[in-house]
């Protein structure tokens, strides 16, 4: 990130070089294992990336909020109000949704000038939206001395996404973006929000993220459909036990699904959630014991379950994963995020990484006609002021 150039762009847009804006950064995230468990009160194991959203922010002696981004040409401004409404399909709904959460808390804001820059691909399952929300929340918290803690900012950002943007996500993304720690992954219980930052020691291996570059069309509606199926499963399982969510069942209870859930689709959805929770718990344990090979196997099993039981993968993700597994040095590889497109995450031996990238790229293009992008991220900190 060339901060000098970024600041220069800020002055070009907003003028007044005597008043320096403040720089904040918020990461994107990649989830290592624990998919579609967060809204079922289960376990997840994501980590924050060194890719994310930069925000330069400055107070103005006006009543106007001005939004701009380096990523595309879509500036907007609005007068401060008591409460905002969603502005249709515009990106400023992310910051505006967060601002709304501050207003709901009766926090008095002033005019502001925002300039964003994001280097995490949009809509690729790496939480570009949570990243924008959290960078905004952390910046406003500091600018207006609100004194809210990170968990509160995480919850406000999730609310902005759920209620203002209208995407009914769980808490994983905002949490990972808020509580990320350099070289650590976050083992989070999404029911109690108790979490542990676990050192991510990959020894002679590295993380590789591969973007299918498939346009994600129906993700939101399919996502909500899956949530609905899980709710149905919980209702049916009341005849077995009074549970609030699927994660209250253990892998030892998977056999009861057969008896209480007739619909084979709903049964498969429940099986994924329960088995995935088991895999996350084991994955964290084996990682702590430095058993990366088993960790990789669990990643593979996670993908298989997301493909067969949860049915959120699709041809592109499956091609990357199953072709990837044939290559030398691959410890584990799976889809990450909501699915239906987006990215895979793989653990690959460093000595084989270059070949993994070149060979997978060729076969993926041949099979799908799409050109994949590869990222070799570092694991970074959560949202914070950097200058
Ligand atoms: C999206 C949502 C998360 C989570 C994942 C699936 O990223 O935003 O809350 O549900 O999908 O694990």
mmCIF file of C-alpha atoms and ligand atoms in Angstrom:
data_model
loop_
_atom_site.group_PDB
_atom_site.id
_atom_site.type_symbol
_atom_site.label_atom_id
_atom_site.label_comp_id
_atom_site.label_asym_id
_atom_site.label_seq_id
_atom_site.Cartn_x
_atom_site.Cartn_y
_atom_site.Cartn_z
ATOM 1 C CA UNK A 1 0.000 0.000 0.000
ATOM 2 C CA UNK A 2 1.459 3.310 -1.083
ATOM 3 C CA UNK A 3 0.074 5.517 1.683
ATOM 4 C CA UNK A 4 1.604 8.689 0.236
ATOM 5 C CA UNK A 5 -0.166 8.198 -3.044
ATOM 6 C CA UNK A 6 -3.401 7.276 -1.275
ATOM 7 C CA UNK A 7 -3.228 10.450 0.817
ATOM 8 C CA UNK A 8 -2.520 12.437 -2.322
ATOM 9 C CA UNK A 9 -5.715 11.051 -3.873
ATOM 10 C CA UNK A 10 -7.560 12.113 -0.721
ATOM 11 C CA UNK A 11 -6.371 15.714 -1.150
ATOM 12 C CA UNK A 12 -7.246 15.657 -4.842
ATOM 13 C CA UNK A 13 -10.810 14.767 -3.923
ATOM 14 C CA UNK A 14 -11.351 16.767 -0.782
ATOM 15 C CA UNK A 15 -8.694 19.550 -0.801
ATOM 16 C CA UNK A 16 -7.271 21.282 2.331
ATOM 17 C CA UNK A 17 -3.783 19.838 2.622
ATOM 18 C CA UNK A 18 -3.352 21.397 6.054
ATOM 19 C CA UNK A 19 -5.682 18.907 7.656
ATOM 20 C CA UNK A 20 -4.275 15.389 7.465
ATOM 21 C CA UNK A 21 -6.720 12.446 7.319
ATOM 22 C CA UNK A 22 -6.232 9.381 9.541
ATOM 23 C CA UNK A 23 -5.509 5.978 8.022
ATOM 24 C CA UNK A 24 -7.258 2.780 9.120
ATOM 25 C CA UNK A 25 -7.015 -0.764 7.796
ATOM 26 C CA UNK A 26 -9.329 -3.707 8.123
ATOM 27 C CA UNK A 27 -8.504 -7.154 6.757
ATOM 28 C CA UNK A 28 -10.499 -9.575 4.667
ATOM 29 C CA UNK A 29 -10.679 -13.081 6.046
ATOM 30 C CA UNK A 30 -10.281 -16.637 4.912
ATOM 31 C CA UNK A 31 -12.040 -19.426 6.733
ATOM 32 C CA UNK A 32 -9.816 -22.469 7.185
ATOM 33 C CA UNK A 33 -12.574 -24.827 8.298
ATOM 34 C CA UNK A 34 -16.093 -24.593 9.760
ATOM 35 C CA UNK A 35 -18.378 -23.573 6.919
ATOM 36 C CA UNK A 36 -22.083 -22.773 7.235
ATOM 37 C CA UNK A 37 -21.836 -23.454 10.940
ATOM 38 C CA UNK A 38 -21.847 -19.878 12.267
ATOM 39 C CA UNK A 39 -25.573 -19.240 11.876
ATOM 40 C CA UNK A 40 -26.155 -22.686 13.391
ATOM 41 C CA UNK A 41 -24.391 -21.751 16.627
ATOM 42 C CA UNK A 42 -21.366 -23.843 15.687
ATOM 43 C CA UNK A 43 -17.594 -23.582 15.423
ATOM 44 C CA UNK A 44 -15.525 -21.719 12.836
ATOM 45 C CA UNK A 45 -11.788 -21.268 12.356
ATOM 46 C CA UNK A 46 -11.056 -18.230 10.171
ATOM 47 C CA UNK A 47 -8.055 -15.916 10.015
ATOM 48 C CA UNK A 48 -7.527 -12.318 8.944
ATOM 49 C CA UNK A 49 -5.579 -11.552 5.775
ATOM 50 C CA UNK A 50 -3.090 -8.868 4.911
ATOM 51 C CA UNK A 51 -5.476 -7.929 2.101
ATOM 52 C CA UNK A 52 -8.447 -5.789 3.026
ATOM 53 C CA UNK A 53 -9.834 -2.262 3.091
ATOM 54 C CA UNK A 54 -7.937 0.957 3.731
ATOM 55 C CA UNK A 55 -9.838 4.018 4.870
ATOM 56 C CA UNK A 56 -8.656 7.607 5.082
ATOM 57 C CA UNK A 57 -11.029 9.625 7.232
ATOM 58 C CA UNK A 58 -11.250 13.279 8.176
ATOM 59 C CA UNK A 59 -13.771 15.390 10.038
ATOM 60 C CA UNK A 60 -15.315 18.314 8.184
ATOM 61 C CA UNK A 61 -16.955 21.413 9.645
ATOM 62 C CA UNK A 62 -20.158 20.658 7.806
ATOM 63 C CA UNK A 63 -23.132 18.413 8.119
ATOM 64 C CA UNK A 64 -22.215 16.382 5.065
ATOM 65 C CA UNK A 65 -20.939 12.825 4.735
ATOM 66 C CA UNK A 66 -18.821 12.364 1.620
ATOM 67 C CA UNK A 67 -17.906 8.904 0.322
ATOM 68 C CA UNK A 68 -15.376 8.053 -2.315
ATOM 69 C CA UNK A 69 -13.352 5.006 -3.329
ATOM 70 C CA UNK A 70 -10.269 4.437 -5.417
ATOM 71 C CA UNK A 71 -11.704 1.164 -6.718
ATOM 72 C CA UNK A 72 -14.329 2.609 -9.016
ATOM 73 C CA UNK A 73 -16.005 5.851 -9.959
ATOM 74 C CA UNK A 74 -18.941 6.115 -7.638
ATOM 75 C CA UNK A 75 -18.711 9.061 -5.281
ATOM 76 C CA UNK A 76 -21.683 10.122 -3.237
ATOM 77 C CA UNK A 77 -22.597 12.474 -0.484
ATOM 78 C CA UNK A 78 -25.486 12.957 1.855
ATOM 79 C CA UNK A 79 -26.489 15.304 4.629
ATOM 80 C CA UNK A 80 -26.383 13.823 8.122
ATOM 81 C CA UNK A 81 -29.764 12.531 9.215
ATOM 82 C CA UNK A 82 -31.186 10.984 12.363
ATOM 83 C CA UNK A 83 -31.531 7.697 10.563
ATOM 84 C CA UNK A 84 -30.626 6.456 7.064
ATOM 85 C CA UNK A 85 -32.371 4.175 4.587
ATOM 86 C CA UNK A 86 -30.735 1.723 2.202
ATOM 87 C CA UNK A 87 -29.869 3.539 -1.019
ATOM 88 C CA UNK A 88 -30.470 0.679 -3.427
ATOM 89 C CA UNK A 89 -27.631 -1.236 -5.001
ATOM 90 C CA UNK A 90 -24.819 1.103 -3.978
ATOM 91 C CA UNK A 91 -21.598 0.241 -2.149
ATOM 92 C CA UNK A 92 -22.072 3.069 0.339
ATOM 93 C CA UNK A 93 -24.766 0.956 1.998
ATOM 94 C CA UNK A 94 -21.916 -0.790 3.845
ATOM 95 C CA UNK A 95 -20.537 2.342 5.543
ATOM 96 C CA UNK A 96 -24.000 3.880 5.776
ATOM 97 C CA UNK A 97 -25.345 0.792 7.549
ATOM 98 C CA UNK A 98 -22.567 1.113 10.130
ATOM 99 C CA UNK A 99 -23.125 4.848 10.520
ATOM 100 C CA UNK A 100 -26.771 4.047 11.136
ATOM 101 C CA UNK A 101 -25.803 1.737 13.994
ATOM 102 C CA UNK A 102 -23.879 4.614 15.606
ATOM 103 C CA UNK A 103 -26.872 6.921 15.128
ATOM 104 C CA UNK A 104 -29.176 4.332 16.693
ATOM 105 C CA UNK A 105 -26.971 4.517 19.779
ATOM 106 C CA UNK A 106 -27.595 8.278 19.788
ATOM 107 C CA UNK A 107 -23.946 8.997 19.101
ATOM 108 C CA UNK A 108 -23.592 12.481 17.685
ATOM 109 C CA UNK A 109 -21.619 12.523 14.450
ATOM 110 C CA UNK A 110 -20.349 15.422 12.353
ATOM 111 C CA UNK A 111 -19.537 15.910 8.693
ATOM 112 C CA UNK A 112 -16.945 13.396 7.445
ATOM 113 C CA UNK A 113 -14.857 12.730 4.375
ATOM 114 C CA UNK A 114 -14.231 9.068 3.597
ATOM 115 C CA UNK A 115 -11.850 7.631 1.037
ATOM 116 C CA UNK A 116 -11.743 3.835 0.725
ATOM 117 C CA UNK A 117 -9.419 1.503 -1.094
ATOM 118 C CA UNK A 118 -9.858 -2.261 -1.113
ATOM 119 C CA UNK A 119 -7.457 -4.899 -2.374
ATOM 120 C CA UNK A 120 -9.524 -7.951 -1.519
ATOM 121 C CA UNK A 121 -11.598 -9.059 -4.513
ATOM 122 C CA UNK A 122 -15.324 -8.246 -4.178
ATOM 123 C CA UNK A 123 -17.806 -11.074 -3.926
ATOM 124 C CA UNK A 124 -15.076 -13.721 -3.762
ATOM 125 C CA UNK A 125 -15.932 -15.084 -0.328
ATOM 126 C CA UNK A 126 -13.109 -13.220 1.427
ATOM 127 C CA UNK A 127 -15.401 -10.837 3.315
ATOM 128 C CA UNK A 128 -14.811 -7.620 1.455
ATOM 129 C CA UNK A 129 -18.096 -6.332 2.896
ATOM 130 C CA UNK A 130 -17.298 -7.164 6.521
ATOM 131 C CA UNK A 131 -13.941 -5.494 5.929
ATOM 132 C CA UNK A 132 -15.571 -2.228 4.791
ATOM 133 C CA UNK A 133 -18.027 -2.361 7.684
ATOM 134 C CA UNK A 134 -15.392 -2.962 10.335
ATOM 135 C CA UNK A 135 -12.948 -0.350 9.053
ATOM 136 C CA UNK A 136 -15.779 2.163 9.213
ATOM 137 C CA UNK A 137 -16.846 1.050 12.689
ATOM 138 C CA UNK A 138 -13.312 1.191 14.128
ATOM 139 C CA UNK A 139 -12.700 4.610 12.584
ATOM 140 C CA UNK A 140 -15.961 6.133 13.848
ATOM 141 C CA UNK A 141 -15.357 4.655 17.293
ATOM 142 C CA UNK A 142 -12.031 6.433 17.454
ATOM 143 C CA UNK A 143 -13.127 9.705 15.848
ATOM 144 C CA UNK A 144 -16.079 10.214 18.171
ATOM 145 C CA UNK A 145 -14.481 8.707 21.303
ATOM 146 C CA UNK A 146 -17.317 6.265 21.584
ATOM 147 C CA UNK A 147 -15.358 3.751 23.639
ATOM 148 C CA UNK A 148 -17.193 0.736 22.197
ATOM 149 C CA UNK A 149 -15.261 -2.521 22.450
ATOM 150 C CA UNK A 150 -14.368 -4.698 19.479
ATOM 151 C CA UNK A 151 -17.184 -7.169 20.132
ATOM 152 C CA UNK A 152 -19.743 -4.370 20.081
ATOM 153 C CA UNK A 153 -18.301 -3.041 16.803
ATOM 154 C CA UNK A 154 -18.445 -6.564 15.369
ATOM 155 C CA UNK A 155 -22.105 -6.909 16.343
ATOM 156 C CA UNK A 156 -22.942 -3.475 14.915
ATOM 157 C CA UNK A 157 -21.255 -4.387 11.645
ATOM 158 C CA UNK A 158 -23.133 -7.664 11.423
ATOM 159 C CA UNK A 159 -26.375 -5.788 12.100
ATOM 160 C CA UNK A 160 -25.532 -3.317 9.346
ATOM 161 C CA UNK A 161 -25.087 -6.242 6.957
ATOM 162 C CA UNK A 162 -28.240 -8.075 8.120
ATOM 163 C CA UNK A 163 -30.647 -5.207 8.497
ATOM 164 C CA UNK A 164 -29.326 -2.399 6.317
ATOM 165 C CA UNK A 165 -27.655 -4.193 3.415
ATOM 166 C CA UNK A 166 -30.123 -7.073 3.666
ATOM 167 C CA UNK A 167 -27.711 -10.039 3.657
ATOM 168 C CA UNK A 168 -28.602 -12.442 6.440
ATOM 169 C CA UNK A 169 -25.034 -13.583 7.271
ATOM 170 C CA UNK A 170 -23.807 -15.099 10.521
ATOM 171 C CA UNK A 171 -21.176 -13.479 12.734
ATOM 172 C CA UNK A 172 -18.022 -15.199 11.464
ATOM 173 C CA UNK A 173 -16.854 -12.603 8.958
ATOM 174 C CA UNK A 174 -17.150 -9.502 11.091
ATOM 175 C CA UNK A 175 -15.699 -11.394 14.041
ATOM 176 C CA UNK A 176 -12.651 -12.612 12.117
ATOM 177 C CA UNK A 177 -12.086 -9.154 10.698
ATOM 178 C CA UNK A 178 -12.389 -7.616 14.158
ATOM 179 C CA UNK A 179 -10.413 -10.122 16.226
ATOM 180 C CA UNK A 180 -7.768 -11.209 13.711
ATOM 181 C CA UNK A 181 -4.247 -11.560 15.057
ATOM 182 C CA UNK A 182 -1.008 -11.816 13.114
ATOM 183 C CA UNK A 183 -0.089 -15.460 12.417
ATOM 184 C CA UNK A 184 -3.109 -16.748 14.348
ATOM 185 C CA UNK A 185 -6.460 -18.237 13.396
ATOM 186 C CA UNK A 186 -9.573 -17.697 15.503
ATOM 187 C CA UNK A 187 -11.349 -20.676 16.990
ATOM 188 C CA UNK A 188 -14.794 -19.247 17.662
ATOM 189 C CA UNK A 189 -17.881 -20.729 19.231
ATOM 190 C CA UNK A 190 -20.580 -18.772 17.386
ATOM 191 C CA UNK A 191 -23.174 -19.539 20.052
ATOM 192 C CA UNK A 192 -21.323 -18.257 23.117
ATOM 193 C CA UNK A 193 -18.831 -16.050 21.201
ATOM 194 C CA UNK A 194 -16.061 -17.519 23.353
ATOM 195 C CA UNK A 195 -12.937 -17.613 21.208
ATOM 196 C CA UNK A 196 -9.287 -18.515 21.198
ATOM 197 C CA UNK A 197 -6.563 -17.144 18.936
ATOM 198 C CA UNK A 198 -4.541 -20.197 17.907
ATOM 199 C CA UNK A 199 -1.039 -19.874 16.391
ATOM 200 C CA UNK A 200 -1.191 -20.898 12.750
ATOM 201 C CA UNK A 201 2.122 -22.642 12.353
ATOM 202 C CA UNK A 202 2.404 -24.023 8.859
ATOM 203 C CA UNK A 203 6.105 -25.011 8.982
ATOM 204 C CA UNK A 204 7.260 -25.709 5.428
ATOM 205 C CA UNK A 205 3.794 -25.052 3.976
ATOM 206 C CA UNK A 206 1.915 -21.955 2.944
ATOM 207 C CA UNK A 207 -1.662 -20.862 2.438
ATOM 208 C CA UNK A 208 -2.833 -20.365 -1.105
ATOM 209 C CA UNK A 209 -6.179 -18.821 -1.942
ATOM 210 C CA UNK A 210 -7.547 -19.431 -5.418
ATOM 211 C CA UNK A 211 -10.355 -17.349 -6.837
ATOM 212 C CA UNK A 212 -12.638 -19.224 -9.257
ATOM 213 C CA UNK A 213 -13.568 -15.851 -10.741
ATOM 214 C CA UNK A 214 -16.997 -17.284 -11.290
ATOM 215 C CA UNK A 215 -19.708 -14.652 -11.080
ATOM 216 C CA UNK A 216 -21.779 -15.444 -8.044
ATOM 217 C CA UNK A 217 -25.402 -14.983 -8.960
ATOM 218 C CA UNK A 218 -27.786 -16.760 -6.664
ATOM 219 C CA UNK A 219 -25.599 -16.823 -3.561
ATOM 220 C CA UNK A 220 -27.888 -14.780 -1.325
ATOM 221 C CA UNK A 221 -31.063 -16.681 -2.126
ATOM 222 C CA UNK A 222 -29.340 -20.089 -1.895
ATOM 223 C CA UNK A 223 -27.737 -18.991 1.367
ATOM 224 C CA UNK A 224 -31.133 -18.121 2.816
ATOM 225 C CA UNK A 225 -32.535 -21.384 1.492
ATOM 226 C CA UNK A 226 -29.855 -23.305 3.430
ATOM 227 C CA UNK A 227 -30.607 -21.319 6.573
ATOM 228 C CA UNK A 228 -34.277 -22.203 6.172
ATOM 229 C CA UNK A 229 -33.458 -25.897 5.781
ATOM 230 C CA UNK A 230 -31.420 -25.806 8.995
ATOM 231 C CA UNK A 231 -34.339 -24.146 10.806
ATOM 232 C CA UNK A 232 -36.605 -26.918 9.553
ATOM 233 C CA UNK A 233 -34.163 -29.530 10.841
ATOM 234 C CA UNK A 234 -34.107 -27.874 14.276
ATOM 235 C CA UNK A 235 -37.926 -27.899 14.368
ATOM 236 C CA UNK A 236 -38.118 -31.566 13.449
ATOM 237 C CA UNK A 237 -35.459 -32.490 15.983
ATOM 238 C CA UNK A 238 -37.545 -31.012 18.794
ATOM 239 C CA UNK A 239 -39.237 -34.408 18.901
ATOM 240 C CA UNK A 240 -35.855 -35.820 19.884
ATOM 241 C CA UNK A 241 -34.500 -33.107 22.192
ATOM 242 C CA UNK A 242 -35.290 -29.453 22.970
ATOM 243 C CA UNK A 243 -32.451 -27.854 20.984
ATOM 244 C CA UNK A 244 -32.033 -24.207 19.958
ATOM 245 C CA UNK A 245 -29.657 -24.941 17.122
ATOM 246 C CA UNK A 246 -28.104 -27.843 15.230
ATOM 247 C CA UNK A 247 -24.764 -27.436 16.959
ATOM 248 C CA UNK A 248 -26.231 -28.765 20.181
ATOM 249 C CA UNK A 249 -26.045 -32.221 18.637
ATOM 250 C CA UNK A 250 -22.723 -34.056 18.585
ATOM 251 C CA UNK A 251 -21.287 -36.291 15.886
ATOM 252 C CA UNK A 252 -22.274 -39.239 18.098
ATOM 253 C CA UNK A 253 -25.909 -38.270 17.539
ATOM 254 C CA UNK A 254 -25.859 -38.114 13.736
ATOM 255 C CA UNK A 255 -27.653 -41.451 13.576
ATOM 256 C CA UNK A 256 -30.820 -39.924 15.090
ATOM 257 C CA UNK A 257 -31.290 -37.726 12.013
ATOM 258 C CA UNK A 258 -32.560 -40.750 10.090
ATOM 259 C CA UNK A 259 -35.395 -41.243 12.561
ATOM 260 C CA UNK A 260 -36.497 -37.632 13.050
ATOM 261 C CA UNK A 261 -35.929 -36.077 9.626
ATOM 262 C CA UNK A 262 -37.742 -37.717 6.731
ATOM 263 C CA UNK A 263 -36.743 -35.282 4.033
ATOM 264 C CA UNK A 264 -33.372 -36.535 2.751
ATOM 265 C CA UNK A 265 -32.282 -33.028 1.749
ATOM 266 C CA UNK A 266 -32.956 -31.515 5.167
ATOM 267 C CA UNK A 267 -31.281 -34.525 6.752
ATOM 268 C CA UNK A 268 -28.141 -33.997 4.679
ATOM 269 C CA UNK A 269 -28.000 -30.321 5.612
ATOM 270 C CA UNK A 270 -28.151 -31.200 9.305
ATOM 271 C CA UNK A 271 -25.515 -33.893 8.855
ATOM 272 C CA UNK A 272 -23.136 -31.396 7.310
ATOM 273 C CA UNK A 273 -23.497 -28.912 10.149
ATOM 274 C CA UNK A 274 -23.022 -31.496 12.890
ATOM 275 C CA UNK A 275 -20.133 -33.293 11.204
ATOM 276 C CA UNK A 276 -18.452 -29.981 10.306
ATOM 277 C CA UNK A 277 -18.471 -28.890 13.952
ATOM 278 C CA UNK A 278 -16.708 -32.139 14.809
ATOM 279 C CA UNK A 279 -14.112 -31.478 12.128
ATOM 280 C CA UNK A 280 -13.396 -27.969 13.408
ATOM 281 C CA UNK A 281 -12.814 -29.175 16.951
ATOM 282 C CA UNK A 282 -10.481 -31.893 15.717
ATOM 283 C CA UNK A 283 -8.724 -29.540 13.302
ATOM 284 C CA UNK A 284 -7.849 -27.108 16.083
ATOM 285 C CA UNK A 285 -6.604 -29.947 18.241
ATOM 286 C CA UNK A 286 -4.357 -31.454 15.569
ATOM 287 C CA UNK A 287 -3.022 -28.047 14.598
ATOM 288 C CA UNK A 288 -1.951 -27.486 18.190
ATOM 289 C CA UNK A 289 -0.183 -30.854 18.007
ATOM 290 C CA UNK A 290 1.546 -29.791 14.832
ATOM 291 C CA UNK A 291 -0.217 -32.501 12.797
ATOM 292 C CA UNK A 292 -0.730 -30.577 9.582
ATOM 293 C CA UNK A 293 -1.366 -33.721 7.579
ATOM 294 C CA UNK A 294 -4.526 -34.505 9.552
ATOM 295 C CA UNK A 295 -5.503 -30.845 9.421
ATOM 296 C CA UNK A 296 -5.358 -31.080 5.626
ATOM 297 C CA UNK A 297 -7.418 -34.266 5.588
ATOM 298 C CA UNK A 298 -10.082 -32.511 7.639
ATOM 299 C CA UNK A 299 -10.108 -29.621 5.163
ATOM 300 C CA UNK A 300 -10.667 -32.151 2.380
ATOM 301 C CA UNK A 301 -13.485 -33.848 4.289
ATOM 302 C CA UNK A 302 -15.046 -30.462 4.927
ATOM 303 C CA UNK A 303 -15.162 -29.759 1.207
ATOM 304 C CA UNK A 304 -16.626 -33.160 0.421
ATOM 305 C CA UNK A 305 -19.374 -32.565 2.952
ATOM 306 C CA UNK A 306 -20.081 -29.087 1.549
ATOM 307 C CA UNK A 307 -20.341 -30.649 -1.885
ATOM 308 C CA UNK A 308 -22.403 -33.740 -1.100
ATOM 309 C CA UNK A 309 -24.439 -32.833 1.975
ATOM 310 C CA UNK A 310 -24.705 -29.070 1.923
ATOM 311 C CA UNK A 311 -24.526 -28.697 -1.874
ATOM 312 C CA UNK A 312 -22.915 -25.272 -1.991
ATOM 313 C CA UNK A 313 -19.877 -25.939 -4.175
ATOM 314 C CA UNK A 314 -20.479 -26.158 -7.929
ATOM 315 C CA UNK A 315 -18.370 -27.106 -10.931
ATOM 316 C CA UNK A 316 -15.721 -24.384 -10.615
ATOM 317 C CA UNK A 317 -14.960 -24.875 -6.918
ATOM 318 C CA UNK A 318 -14.992 -28.651 -7.331
ATOM 319 C CA UNK A 319 -12.636 -28.457 -10.287
ATOM 320 C CA UNK A 320 -10.121 -26.410 -8.303
ATOM 321 C CA UNK A 321 -10.380 -28.726 -5.318
ATOM 322 C CA UNK A 322 -10.343 -32.126 -6.990
ATOM 323 C CA UNK A 323 -7.738 -31.184 -9.608
ATOM 324 C CA UNK A 324 -5.733 -29.485 -6.872
ATOM 325 C CA UNK A 325 -5.684 -32.627 -4.765
ATOM 326 C CA UNK A 326 -3.962 -34.503 -7.572
ATOM 327 C CA UNK A 327 -0.971 -32.151 -7.429
ATOM 328 C CA UNK A 328 2.198 -32.724 -5.472
ATOM 329 C CA UNK A 329 2.612 -31.063 -2.094
ATOM 330 C CA UNK A 330 -1.084 -30.390 -1.461
ATOM 331 C CA UNK A 331 -1.850 -31.015 2.207
ATOM 332 C CA UNK A 332 -5.507 -29.996 2.029
ATOM 333 C CA UNK A 333 -7.829 -27.921 -0.132
ATOM 334 C CA UNK A 334 -11.436 -26.788 0.195
ATOM 335 C CA UNK A 335 -13.901 -24.069 -0.699
ATOM 336 C CA UNK A 336 -14.076 -21.153 1.718
ATOM 337 C CA UNK A 337 -16.923 -18.745 2.492
ATOM 338 C CA UNK A 338 -20.515 -19.100 1.380
ATOM 339 C CA UNK A 339 -19.707 -21.148 -1.737
ATOM 340 C CA UNK A 340 -21.381 -21.287 -5.179
ATOM 341 C CA UNK A 341 -18.225 -19.656 -6.542
ATOM 342 C CA UNK A 342 -15.706 -17.500 -4.745
ATOM 343 C CA UNK A 343 -12.472 -19.008 -3.501
ATOM 344 C CA UNK A 344 -10.761 -22.142 -2.339
ATOM 345 C CA UNK A 345 -8.143 -22.256 0.397
ATOM 346 C CA UNK A 346 -5.286 -24.721 0.203
ATOM 347 C CA UNK A 347 -2.302 -25.671 2.292
ATOM 348 C CA UNK A 348 0.584 -26.497 0.006
ATOM 349 C CA UNK A 349 4.224 -27.328 0.629
ATOM 350 C CA UNK A 350 6.302 -24.228 -0.123
ATOM 351 C CA UNK A 351 8.596 -26.121 -2.473
ATOM 352 C CA UNK A 352 5.587 -27.188 -4.573
ATOM 353 C CA UNK A 353 3.646 -23.905 -4.489
ATOM 354 C CA UNK A 354 4.843 -22.498 -7.794
ATOM 355 C CA UNK A 355 4.026 -25.705 -9.621
ATOM 356 C CA UNK A 356 0.667 -25.968 -7.871
ATOM 357 C CA UNK A 357 -0.227 -22.517 -9.146
ATOM 358 C CA UNK A 358 0.940 -23.032 -12.713
ATOM 359 C CA UNK A 359 -0.506 -26.514 -13.153
ATOM 360 C CA UNK A 360 -3.822 -25.819 -11.485
ATOM 361 C CA UNK A 361 -4.187 -22.674 -13.524
ATOM 362 C CA UNK A 362 -3.801 -24.594 -16.795
ATOM 363 C CA UNK A 363 -6.205 -27.417 -15.990
ATOM 364 C CA UNK A 364 -8.793 -25.059 -14.465
ATOM 365 C CA UNK A 365 -8.789 -22.866 -17.567
ATOM 366 C CA UNK A 366 -9.100 -25.881 -19.794
ATOM 367 C CA UNK A 367 -12.057 -27.248 -17.860
ATOM 368 C CA UNK A 368 -13.970 -24.058 -17.129
ATOM 369 C CA UNK A 369 -12.805 -21.446 -19.591
ATOM 370 C CA UNK A 370 -12.129 -19.135 -16.637
ATOM 371 C CA UNK A 371 -8.798 -17.718 -15.522
ATOM 372 C CA UNK A 372 -8.218 -18.205 -11.792
ATOM 373 C CA UNK A 373 -6.373 -15.767 -9.507
ATOM 374 C CA UNK A 374 -3.966 -16.949 -6.842
ATOM 375 C CA UNK A 375 -3.096 -15.205 -3.581
ATOM 376 C CA UNK A 376 -0.443 -16.153 -1.076
ATOM 377 C CA UNK A 377 -1.586 -14.103 1.874
ATOM 378 C CA UNK A 378 0.009 -13.425 5.199
ATOM 379 C CA UNK A 379 -2.127 -13.702 8.293
ATOM 380 C CA UNK A 380 -2.604 -10.259 9.765
ATOM 381 C CA UNK A 381 -4.243 -8.305 12.555
ATOM 382 C CA UNK A 382 -7.861 -7.224 12.901
ATOM 383 C CA UNK A 383 -9.197 -3.785 12.019
ATOM 384 C CA UNK A 384 -7.055 -0.969 13.444
ATOM 385 C CA UNK A 385 -5.692 2.531 13.010
ATOM 386 C CA UNK A 386 -2.383 2.342 11.199
ATOM 387 C CA UNK A 387 -1.290 5.959 10.911
HETATM 388 C C1 LIG B 1 -20.716 -16.168 4.400
HETATM 389 C C2 LIG B 1 -21.395 -15.537 5.606
HETATM 390 C C3 LIG B 1 -20.831 -16.126 6.909
HETATM 391 C C4 LIG B 1 -20.859 -17.651 6.877
HETATM 392 C C5 LIG B 1 -20.259 -18.183 5.578
HETATM 393 C C6 LIG B 1 -20.409 -19.674 5.444
HETATM 394 O O1 LIG B 1 -19.376 -15.808 4.373
HETATM 395 O O2 LIG B 1 -21.203 -14.149 5.605
HETATM 396 O O3 LIG B 1 -21.558 -15.628 8.007
HETATM 397 O O4 LIG B 1 -22.160 -18.136 7.076
HETATM 398 O O5 LIG B 1 -20.849 -17.583 4.442
HETATM 399 O O6 LIG B 1 -19.651 -20.331 6.398
#
